[in-house]
Short mmCIF file of C-alpha atoms in Angstrom, two decimals:
data_model
loop_
_atom_site.label_atom_id
_atom_site.label_comp_id
_atom_site.label_asym_id
_atom_site.label_seq_id
_atom_site.Cartn_x
_atom_site.Cartn_y
_atom_site.Cartn_z
CA ASP A 1 -14.61 -2.71 34.88
CA ALA A 2 -15.13 -0.51 31.92
CA MET A 3 -17.56 -2.23 29.61
CA VAL A 4 -20.34 -2.09 27.03
CA ILE A 5 -23.88 -2.84 28.63
CA GLN A 6 -26.83 -3.77 26.70
CA ASN A 7 -30.66 -3.65 28.15
CA PRO A 8 -32.58 -5.63 28.17
CA ARG A 9 -30.86 -8.91 27.23
CA TYR A 10 -34.03 -10.34 26.01
CA GLN A 11 -36.91 -8.36 24.48
CA VAL A 12 -40.28 -9.60 23.11
CA THR A 13 -42.42 -7.34 21.19
CA GLN A 14 -45.45 -7.64 18.96
CA PHE A 15 -45.64 -7.49 15.22
CA GLY A 16 -45.78 -3.75 14.20
CA LYS A 17 -45.26 -2.40 17.97
CA PRO A 18 -42.19 -0.08 18.23
CA VAL A 19 -39.40 -1.33 20.39
CA THR A 20 -36.38 0.41 21.62
CA LEU A 21 -33.06 -1.21 22.58
CA SER A 22 -30.35 0.53 24.69
CA CYS A 23 -26.65 0.54 24.74
CA SER A 24 -24.43 2.14 27.27
CA GLN A 25 -20.71 2.21 27.72
CA THR A 26 -18.16 3.24 30.34
CA LEU A 27 -15.16 3.41 27.98
CA ASN A 28 -15.85 6.96 26.97
CA HIS A 29 -15.32 5.79 23.23
CA ASN A 30 -16.01 8.17 20.45
CA VAL A 31 -17.85 5.59 18.10
CA MET A 32 -20.88 3.49 18.87
CA TYR A 33 -22.02 0.75 16.34
CA TRP A 34 -25.20 -1.33 16.09
CA TYR A 35 -25.32 -4.69 14.46
CA GLN A 36 -28.01 -7.20 13.49
CA GLN A 37 -27.29 -10.81 13.86
CA LYS A 38 -29.68 -13.40 12.60
CA SER A 39 -29.73 -16.95 13.56
CA SER A 40 -26.64 -18.92 12.17
CA GLN A 41 -25.36 -15.61 10.23
CA ALA A 42 -22.57 -13.12 10.95
CA PRO A 43 -23.14 -9.78 12.49
CA LYS A 44 -24.22 -7.25 10.01
CA LEU A 45 -23.48 -3.62 10.58
CA LEU A 46 -26.56 -1.39 10.72
CA PHE A 47 -25.21 2.05 11.28
CA HIS A 48 -22.73 3.74 13.71
CA TYR A 49 -22.22 7.27 15.34
CA TYR A 50 -18.92 8.98 15.46
CA ASP A 51 -19.67 11.33 18.23
CA LYS A 52 -22.78 12.98 17.02
CA ASP A 53 -22.41 12.23 13.43
CA PHE A 54 -24.67 9.59 12.35
CA ASN A 55 -23.50 7.11 9.51
CA ASN A 56 -26.11 4.68 8.05
CA GLU A 57 -25.22 1.74 5.95
CA ALA A 58 -26.71 1.72 2.49
CA ASP A 59 -28.79 -1.40 2.84
CA THR A 60 -30.15 -0.61 6.41
CA PRO A 61 -34.01 -0.54 6.29
CA ASP A 62 -35.76 2.88 7.15
CA ASN A 63 -37.54 0.94 9.80
CA PHE A 64 -34.24 1.10 11.87
CA GLN A 65 -33.44 4.27 13.60
CA SER A 66 -30.79 5.43 16.11
CA ARG A 67 -30.39 8.11 18.77
CA ARG A 68 -27.33 8.90 20.67
CA PRO A 69 -28.15 11.76 23.19
CA ASN A 70 -24.71 11.60 24.77
CA THR A 71 -21.34 9.81 24.76
CA SER A 72 -22.58 7.04 27.09
CA PHE A 73 -25.76 6.05 25.51
CA CYS A 74 -27.05 4.94 22.15
CA PHE A 75 -30.49 3.60 21.16
CA LEU A 76 -31.73 1.33 18.42
CA ASP A 77 -35.27 2.23 17.54
CA ILE A 78 -37.24 -0.41 15.25
CA ARG A 79 -40.42 1.64 14.41
CA SER A 80 -42.61 -1.25 13.21
CA PRO A 81 -40.97 -4.60 13.86
CA GLY A 82 -41.70 -7.46 11.31
CA LEU A 83 -41.23 -11.22 11.89
CA GLY A 84 -37.91 -10.84 9.82
CA ASP A 85 -36.45 -8.40 12.39
CA ALA A 86 -36.34 -11.15 15.06
CA ALA A 87 -32.47 -11.36 15.78
CA MET A 88 -29.77 -10.56 18.18
CA TYR A 89 -28.79 -7.02 18.29
CA LEU A 90 -25.33 -6.11 19.22
CA CYS A 91 -23.78 -2.89 20.26
CA ALA A 92 -20.04 -2.11 19.85
CA THR A 93 -17.78 0.81 20.74
CA SER A 94 -14.34 1.88 19.62
CA ARG A 95 -12.13 4.93 20.26
CA GLY A 96 -12.20 6.07 16.68
CA ASP A 97 -8.52 6.02 15.79
CA SER A 98 -6.32 4.20 13.36
CA THR A 99 -6.20 0.86 15.33
CA ASP A 100 -9.82 0.77 15.99
CA THR A 101 -10.62 -2.12 18.00
CA GLN A 102 -14.29 -2.73 18.68
CA TYR A 103 -15.59 -3.87 21.97
CA PHE A 104 -18.96 -5.56 21.91
CA GLY A 105 -21.86 -5.89 24.39
CA PRO A 106 -23.55 -9.15 25.19
CA GLY A 107 -26.40 -8.34 22.74
CA THR A 108 -30.30 -8.08 23.07
CA ARG A 109 -32.28 -11.01 21.63
CA LEU A 110 -35.44 -9.71 20.05
CA THR A 111 -38.53 -11.77 19.47
CA VAL A 112 -41.43 -10.64 17.44
CA LEU A 113 -44.72 -12.24 17.83
CA ASP B 1 -13.00 -2.98 3.55
CA ALA B 2 -11.29 -6.33 2.53
CA LYS B 3 -13.38 -9.38 1.86
CA THR B 4 -12.15 -12.30 3.81
CA THR B 5 -12.49 -16.08 3.10
CA GLN B 6 -12.31 -18.60 5.98
CA PRO B 7 -13.07 -22.45 6.20
CA THR B 8 -16.43 -23.03 7.37
CA SER B 9 -15.40 -25.42 10.15
CA MET B 10 -12.24 -26.98 11.62
CA ASP B 11 -11.68 -29.51 14.46
CA CYS B 12 -8.79 -29.51 17.01
CA ALA B 13 -7.90 -31.92 19.71
CA GLU B 14 -8.01 -30.49 23.32
CA GLY B 15 -4.32 -29.44 24.27
CA ARG B 16 -3.16 -29.15 20.67
CA ALA B 17 -2.51 -26.04 18.71
CA ALA B 18 -5.45 -24.69 16.53
CA ASN B 19 -4.24 -22.87 13.35
CA LEU B 20 -7.09 -20.87 11.73
CA PRO B 21 -6.48 -19.56 8.34
CA CYS B 22 -7.92 -16.52 6.59
CA ASN B 23 -7.44 -15.26 2.96
CA HIS B 24 -7.73 -11.52 2.71
CA SER B 25 -6.23 -10.83 -0.68
CA THR B 26 -8.04 -7.45 -1.22
CA ILE B 27 -6.76 -5.90 1.88
CA SER B 28 -5.49 -2.40 1.45
CA GLY B 29 -2.35 -1.03 2.92
CA ASN B 30 -3.62 0.77 5.88
CA GLU B 31 -6.38 -1.82 6.92
CA TYR B 32 -5.67 -3.94 10.00
CA VAL B 33 -6.49 -7.68 10.26
CA TYR B 34 -8.72 -8.33 13.21
CA TRP B 35 -9.78 -11.65 14.82
CA TYR B 36 -12.68 -12.05 16.96
CA ARG B 37 -14.49 -15.03 18.25
CA GLN B 38 -18.28 -15.49 19.23
CA ILE B 39 -19.29 -18.31 21.70
CA HIS B 40 -22.87 -19.27 21.26
CA SER B 41 -25.35 -16.39 22.10
CA GLN B 42 -22.82 -14.08 23.37
CA GLY B 43 -21.16 -10.82 21.89
CA PRO B 44 -18.05 -11.18 19.76
CA GLN B 45 -14.85 -11.20 21.81
CA TYR B 46 -11.71 -9.44 20.70
CA ILE B 47 -8.65 -11.70 20.33
CA ILE B 48 -5.76 -9.85 18.38
CA HIS B 49 -5.07 -7.43 15.56
CA GLY B 50 -2.12 -6.68 13.38
CA LEU B 51 -1.03 -4.60 10.38
CA LYS B 52 2.16 -6.08 9.04
CA ASN B 53 4.14 -7.74 11.87
CA ASN B 54 3.32 -10.96 13.64
CA GLU B 55 1.62 -10.46 16.95
CA THR B 56 1.30 -12.42 20.07
CA ASN B 57 -0.83 -11.76 23.24
CA GLU B 58 -2.05 -13.85 26.16
CA MET B 59 -4.93 -15.46 23.94
CA ALA B 60 -3.31 -16.07 20.64
CA SER B 61 -0.60 -15.46 17.95
CA LEU B 62 -1.22 -13.84 14.57
CA ILE B 63 0.91 -14.65 11.76
CA ILE B 64 0.56 -12.40 8.70
CA THR B 65 2.05 -13.07 5.41
CA GLU B 66 4.74 -10.67 3.86
CA ASP B 67 2.24 -9.84 1.04
CA ARG B 68 -0.44 -9.29 3.65
CA LYS B 69 -2.94 -11.57 1.59
CA SER B 70 -3.49 -13.97 4.25
CA SER B 71 -3.09 -14.75 7.88
CA THR B 72 -3.22 -17.37 10.52
CA LEU B 73 -4.60 -17.19 14.08
CA ILE B 74 -2.77 -19.69 16.36
CA LEU B 75 -4.31 -20.64 19.67
CA PRO B 76 -1.31 -22.51 21.14
CA HIS B 77 -3.10 -24.92 23.46
CA ALA B 78 -6.84 -25.32 22.51
CA THR B 79 -9.33 -26.01 25.39
CA LEU B 80 -12.95 -26.92 25.18
CA ARG B 81 -13.76 -23.39 26.06
CA ASP B 82 -12.23 -22.18 22.88
CA THR B 83 -15.09 -23.85 20.81
CA ALA B 84 -16.63 -20.93 19.03
CA VAL B 85 -16.95 -19.17 15.59
CA TYR B 86 -13.74 -17.38 14.78
CA TYR B 87 -14.13 -14.21 12.48
CA CYS B 88 -11.30 -12.68 10.61
CA ILE B 89 -11.87 -9.01 9.54
CA GLY B 90 -9.84 -6.87 7.30
CA SER B 91 -10.89 -3.29 8.29
CA GLY B 92 -10.33 0.34 8.47
CA ASN B 93 -12.96 1.65 11.01
CA LYS B 94 -16.09 -0.32 10.23
CA PHE B 95 -16.41 -4.15 10.36
CA TYR B 96 -17.88 -6.16 7.86
CA PHE B 97 -18.07 -9.80 9.08
CA GLY B 98 -17.50 -12.89 6.87
CA SER B 99 -18.99 -16.20 7.61
CA GLY B 100 -16.15 -17.25 9.96
CA THR B 101 -14.77 -20.61 11.04
CA LYS B 102 -16.56 -22.77 13.46
CA LEU B 103 -13.80 -24.41 15.67
CA ASN B 104 -14.73 -27.62 17.27
CA VAL B 105 -12.34 -28.44 20.14
CA LYS B 106 -12.80 -32.09 20.98
CA PRO B 107 -11.66 -33.93 24.19
#
């Protein structure tokens, strides 16, 4: 089945130690999104790629970066994780047309020690 | 993107219809109304979307008012597995989630 895959499902890192989360898709969608969801809150959009074009949300901290080396993969890099960055990180994809349904992966839960 | 307002929580008896309202009075003419749900610790799951007309699929029905300022998601026969947070989103190509409605389906 076509799907959005996130690895790992659980990630533990230390305060200040860079960490990379990965997302892959078999849907061949043009757009890939990263969301942050803290405990008991709604998902919050961090940024998205339309093809190779990167679109950052205005309030996304500089500590968060992203790479999309090809259509199938997208990475979220947290350069210096703080305790406040502990959250579920969700990847989503969409075709990029007018009825732009997004399909979400299962998420990666990040713990910062 | 439209700001949405939903009740914080709702209860529904198993087997009964669950009607979840959403206010999106600022929605623009080309923005769709999407409904997603999120079961604890999982990624959001797509349910249904619509622009002007009412829509139905195997999961739910979506009723959109004629002025498009509000909509209702209907789960016709709620089961315990439908317990989740339900998000209504008024969007072009970026999703800004509101706080959603926690639906509790009770035996």
